[in-house]
Short mmCIF file of C-alpha atoms in Angstrom, two decimals:
data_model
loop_
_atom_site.label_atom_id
_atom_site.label_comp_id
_atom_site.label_asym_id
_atom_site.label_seq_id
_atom_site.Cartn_x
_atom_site.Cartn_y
_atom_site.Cartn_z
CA UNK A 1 99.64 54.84 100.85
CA UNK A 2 100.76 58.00 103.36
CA UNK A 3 98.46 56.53 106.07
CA UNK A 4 99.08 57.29 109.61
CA UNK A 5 97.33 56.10 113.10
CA UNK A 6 97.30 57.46 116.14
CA UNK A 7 96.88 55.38 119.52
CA UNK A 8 94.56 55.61 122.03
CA UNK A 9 91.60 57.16 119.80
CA UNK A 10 90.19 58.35 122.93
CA UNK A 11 91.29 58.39 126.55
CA UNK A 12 89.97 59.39 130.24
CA UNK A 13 92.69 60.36 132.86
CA UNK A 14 92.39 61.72 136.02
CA UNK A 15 94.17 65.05 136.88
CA UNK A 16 97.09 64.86 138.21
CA UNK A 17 98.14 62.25 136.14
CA UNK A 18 100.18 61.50 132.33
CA UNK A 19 98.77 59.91 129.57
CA UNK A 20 101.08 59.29 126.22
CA UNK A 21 99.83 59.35 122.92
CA UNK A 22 101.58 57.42 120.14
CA UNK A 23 101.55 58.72 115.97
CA UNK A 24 102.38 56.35 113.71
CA UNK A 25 103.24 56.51 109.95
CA UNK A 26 102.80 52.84 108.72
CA UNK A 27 103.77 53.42 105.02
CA UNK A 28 106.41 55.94 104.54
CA UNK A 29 108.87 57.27 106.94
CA UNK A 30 108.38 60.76 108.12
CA UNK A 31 111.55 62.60 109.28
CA UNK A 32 109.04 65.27 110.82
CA UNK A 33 106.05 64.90 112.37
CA UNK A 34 103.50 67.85 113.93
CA UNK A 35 101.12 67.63 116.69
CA UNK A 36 98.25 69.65 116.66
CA UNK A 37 95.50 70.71 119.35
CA UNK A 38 91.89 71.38 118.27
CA UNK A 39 89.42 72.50 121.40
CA UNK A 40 85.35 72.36 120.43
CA UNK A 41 84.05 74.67 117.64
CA UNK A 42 87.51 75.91 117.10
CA UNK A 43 90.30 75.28 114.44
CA UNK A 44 93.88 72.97 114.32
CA UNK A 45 96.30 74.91 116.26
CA UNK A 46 99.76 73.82 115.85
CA UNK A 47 101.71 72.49 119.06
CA UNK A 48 105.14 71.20 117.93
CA UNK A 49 106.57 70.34 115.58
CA UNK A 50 108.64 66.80 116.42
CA UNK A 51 111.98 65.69 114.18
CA UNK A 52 113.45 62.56 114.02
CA UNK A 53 116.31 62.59 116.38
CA UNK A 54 116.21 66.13 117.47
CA UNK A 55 114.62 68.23 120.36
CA UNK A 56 111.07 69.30 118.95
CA UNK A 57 110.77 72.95 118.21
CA UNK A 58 107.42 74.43 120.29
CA UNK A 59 105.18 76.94 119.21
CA UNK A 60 104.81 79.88 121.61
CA UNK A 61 102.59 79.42 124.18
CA UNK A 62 102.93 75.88 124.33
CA UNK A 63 104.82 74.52 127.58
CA UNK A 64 107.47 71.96 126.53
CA UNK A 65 107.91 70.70 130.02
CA UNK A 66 104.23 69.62 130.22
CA UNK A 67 103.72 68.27 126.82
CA UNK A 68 106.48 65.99 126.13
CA UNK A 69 107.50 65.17 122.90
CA UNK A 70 109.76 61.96 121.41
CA UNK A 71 110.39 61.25 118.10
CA UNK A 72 112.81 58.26 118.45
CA UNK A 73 112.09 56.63 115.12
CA UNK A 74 111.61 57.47 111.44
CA UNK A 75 107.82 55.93 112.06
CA UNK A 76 106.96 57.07 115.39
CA UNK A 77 106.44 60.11 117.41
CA UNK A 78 105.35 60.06 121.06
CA UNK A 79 103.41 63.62 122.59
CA UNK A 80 103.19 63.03 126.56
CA UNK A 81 100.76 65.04 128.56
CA UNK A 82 102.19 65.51 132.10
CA UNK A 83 100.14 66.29 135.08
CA UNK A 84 96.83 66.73 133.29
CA UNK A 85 94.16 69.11 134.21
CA UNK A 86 90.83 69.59 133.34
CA UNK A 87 92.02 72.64 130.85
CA UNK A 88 93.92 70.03 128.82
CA UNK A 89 90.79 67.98 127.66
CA UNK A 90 91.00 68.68 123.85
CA UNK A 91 91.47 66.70 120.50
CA UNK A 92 95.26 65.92 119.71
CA UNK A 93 95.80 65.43 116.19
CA UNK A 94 98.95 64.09 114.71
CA UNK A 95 100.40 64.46 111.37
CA UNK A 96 103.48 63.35 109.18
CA UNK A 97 105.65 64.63 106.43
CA UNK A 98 107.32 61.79 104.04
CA UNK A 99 110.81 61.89 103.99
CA UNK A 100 112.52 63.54 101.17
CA UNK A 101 109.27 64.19 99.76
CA UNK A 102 107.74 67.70 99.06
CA UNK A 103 105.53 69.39 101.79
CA UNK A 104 102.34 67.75 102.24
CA UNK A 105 101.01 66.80 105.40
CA UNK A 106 99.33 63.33 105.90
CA UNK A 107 96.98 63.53 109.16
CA UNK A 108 96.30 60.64 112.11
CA UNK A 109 92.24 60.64 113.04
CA UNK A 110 93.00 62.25 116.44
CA UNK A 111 93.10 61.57 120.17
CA UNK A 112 89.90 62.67 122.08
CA UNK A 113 91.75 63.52 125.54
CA UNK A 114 89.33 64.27 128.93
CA UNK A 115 90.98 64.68 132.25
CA UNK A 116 88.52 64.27 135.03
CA UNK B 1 102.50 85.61 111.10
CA UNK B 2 100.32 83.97 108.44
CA UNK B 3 96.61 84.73 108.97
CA UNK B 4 93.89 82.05 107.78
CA UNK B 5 90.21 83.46 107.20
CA UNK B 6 87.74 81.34 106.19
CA UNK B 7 83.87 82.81 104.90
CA UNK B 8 81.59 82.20 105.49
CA UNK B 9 81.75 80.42 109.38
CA UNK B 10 78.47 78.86 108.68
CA UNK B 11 76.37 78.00 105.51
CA UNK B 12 73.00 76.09 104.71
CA UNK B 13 71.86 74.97 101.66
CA UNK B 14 69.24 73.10 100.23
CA UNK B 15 70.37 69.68 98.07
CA UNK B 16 71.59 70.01 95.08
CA UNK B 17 72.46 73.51 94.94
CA UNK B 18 76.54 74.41 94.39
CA UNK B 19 78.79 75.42 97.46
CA UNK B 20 81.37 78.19 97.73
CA UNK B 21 83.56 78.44 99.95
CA UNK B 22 86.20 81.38 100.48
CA UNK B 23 89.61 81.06 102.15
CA UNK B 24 92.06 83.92 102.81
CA UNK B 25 95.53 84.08 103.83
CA UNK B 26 97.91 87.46 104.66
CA UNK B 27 101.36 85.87 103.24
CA UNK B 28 101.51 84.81 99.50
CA UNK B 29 104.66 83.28 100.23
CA UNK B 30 103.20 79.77 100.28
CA UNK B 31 104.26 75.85 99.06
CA UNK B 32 101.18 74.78 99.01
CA UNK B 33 97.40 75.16 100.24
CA UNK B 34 94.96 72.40 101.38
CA UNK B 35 91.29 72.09 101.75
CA UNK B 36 90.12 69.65 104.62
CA UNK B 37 86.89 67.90 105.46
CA UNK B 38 86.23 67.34 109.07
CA UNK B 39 82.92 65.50 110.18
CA UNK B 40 82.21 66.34 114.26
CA UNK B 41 84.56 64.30 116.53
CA UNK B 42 86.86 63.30 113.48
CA UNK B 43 89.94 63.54 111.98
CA UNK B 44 90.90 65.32 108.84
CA UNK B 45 90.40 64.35 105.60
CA UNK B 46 92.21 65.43 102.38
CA UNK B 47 90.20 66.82 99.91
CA UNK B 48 92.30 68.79 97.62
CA UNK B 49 96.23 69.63 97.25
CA UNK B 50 97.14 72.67 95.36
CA UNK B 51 100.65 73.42 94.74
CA UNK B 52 101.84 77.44 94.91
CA UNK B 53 102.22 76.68 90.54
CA UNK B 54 99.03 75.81 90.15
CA UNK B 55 96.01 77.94 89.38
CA UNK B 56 93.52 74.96 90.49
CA UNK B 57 92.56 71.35 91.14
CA UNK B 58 89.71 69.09 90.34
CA UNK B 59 88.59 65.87 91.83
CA UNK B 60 85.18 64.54 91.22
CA UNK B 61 82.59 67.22 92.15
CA UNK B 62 85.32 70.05 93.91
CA UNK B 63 86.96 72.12 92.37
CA UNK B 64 89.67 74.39 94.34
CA UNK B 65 91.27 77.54 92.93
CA UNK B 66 94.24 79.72 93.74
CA UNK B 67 95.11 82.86 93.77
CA UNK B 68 98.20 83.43 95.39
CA UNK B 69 98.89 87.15 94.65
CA UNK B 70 95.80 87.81 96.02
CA UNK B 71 95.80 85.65 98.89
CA UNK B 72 92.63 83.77 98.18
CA UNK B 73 91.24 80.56 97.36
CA UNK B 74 87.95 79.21 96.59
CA UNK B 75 86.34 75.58 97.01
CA UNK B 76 83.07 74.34 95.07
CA UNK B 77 81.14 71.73 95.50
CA UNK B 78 78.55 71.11 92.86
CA UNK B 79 75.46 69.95 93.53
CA UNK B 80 75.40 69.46 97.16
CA UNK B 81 74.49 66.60 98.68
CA UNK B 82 73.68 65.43 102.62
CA UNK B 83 76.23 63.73 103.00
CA UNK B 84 78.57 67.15 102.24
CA UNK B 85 77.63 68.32 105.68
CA UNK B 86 80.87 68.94 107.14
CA UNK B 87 83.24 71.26 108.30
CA UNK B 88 86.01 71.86 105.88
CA UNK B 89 89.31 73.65 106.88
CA UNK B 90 91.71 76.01 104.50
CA UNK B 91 95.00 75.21 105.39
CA UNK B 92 98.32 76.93 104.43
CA UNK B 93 101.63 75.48 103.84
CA UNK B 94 104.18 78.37 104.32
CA UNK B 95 108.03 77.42 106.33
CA UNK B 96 106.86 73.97 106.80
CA UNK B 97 104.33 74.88 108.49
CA UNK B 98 100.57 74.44 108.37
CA UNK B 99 98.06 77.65 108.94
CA UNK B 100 94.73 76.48 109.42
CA UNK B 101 91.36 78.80 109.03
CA UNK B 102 88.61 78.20 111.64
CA UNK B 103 86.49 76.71 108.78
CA UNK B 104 83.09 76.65 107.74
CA UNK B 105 80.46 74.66 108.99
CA UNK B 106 78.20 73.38 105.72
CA UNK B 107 74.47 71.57 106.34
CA UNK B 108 73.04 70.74 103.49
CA UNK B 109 69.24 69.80 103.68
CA UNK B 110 67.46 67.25 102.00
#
């Protein structure tokens, strides 16, 4: 159980333009779900964190008006990159905390984003 | 702010010999701590869970141990194996929030 799948697994936009990228938890339902950002060589930095019903609470540094983040659903969570640059390219990785139940983490396998 | 360190960044090993690998973090206040396993252009994996009352876990060959007064933990892998090559991540669970480490990179030869 605790799985959770993230949608596209890999996408190529060109700048300028938006791309949305859906988490899923399939299992369980996850009243808060975190998006994180990984660039090459370098570790899982944490973006947002997204709760079910509520604004989503940004980390500093990260620009809420350019990555746009809906959590309309106890199963899904949305993370929309708007007007994509280059500079954006990374590896989004999802994850989701079960409802009600302690504090683990269960992780999605990632978005591979590249804006031409 | 918690602080993740991970040491070594990098380590090579020949099969069959055991791996240790050191995580550090600045603020013992923690729920939990996690060790990761990342192969290039992947997603995470979940090796090992420890809770802030535990002193260690064990599944299969790892073993993970915490200190939390110290700030430290520690993940072995006996007897190495090819297919260990990975990266693995140290992650902290502290305000509902994870703290990741940068990770080490482990290649171990055949």
């Amino acid at each position: 159980g605790a799985v959770v799948s993230q949608h596209p697994s890999w996408v190529i936009c060109k700048s300028g333009t938006s791309v949305k990228i859906e988490c899923r938890s399939l299992d369980f339902q996850a009243t808060t779900m975190f998006w994180y950002r990984q660039f090459p060589k370098q570790s899982l930095m944490l973006m947002a964190t997204s709760n079910e019903g509520s604004k989503a609470t940004y980390e500093q540094g990260v620009e809420k008006d350019k990555f746009l983040i809906n959590h309309a659903s106890l199963t899904l969570s949305t993370l929309t990159v708007t007007s994509a640059h280059p500079e954006d390219s990374s590896f989004y990785i999802c994850s989701a905390r079960r409802q009600g139940i302690g504090y683990e983490q269960y992780f999605g396998p990632g978005t591979r984003l590249t804006v031409t | 702010k918690q602080e993740v360190t991970q040491i070594p960044a990098a380590l090579s090993v020949p099969e069959g010999e055991n791996l240790v690998l050191n995580c550090s973090f600045t603020d013992s206040a923690i729920y939990n701590l996690q060790w990761f396993r990342q192969d290039p252009g992947k997603g995470l994996t979940s090796l090992l869970l420890i809770q802030s009352s535990q002193r260690e876990q064990t599944s299969g060959r790892l073993n993970a141990s915490l200190d939390k007064s110290s700030g430290r933990s520690t993940l072995y892998i006996a007897a190495s194996q090819p297919g260990d090559s990975a990266t693995y991540l140290c992650a902290v669970n502290d305000d509902y929030k994870l703290s990741f480490g940068a990770g080490t990179t482990v290649t171990v030869r055949a």
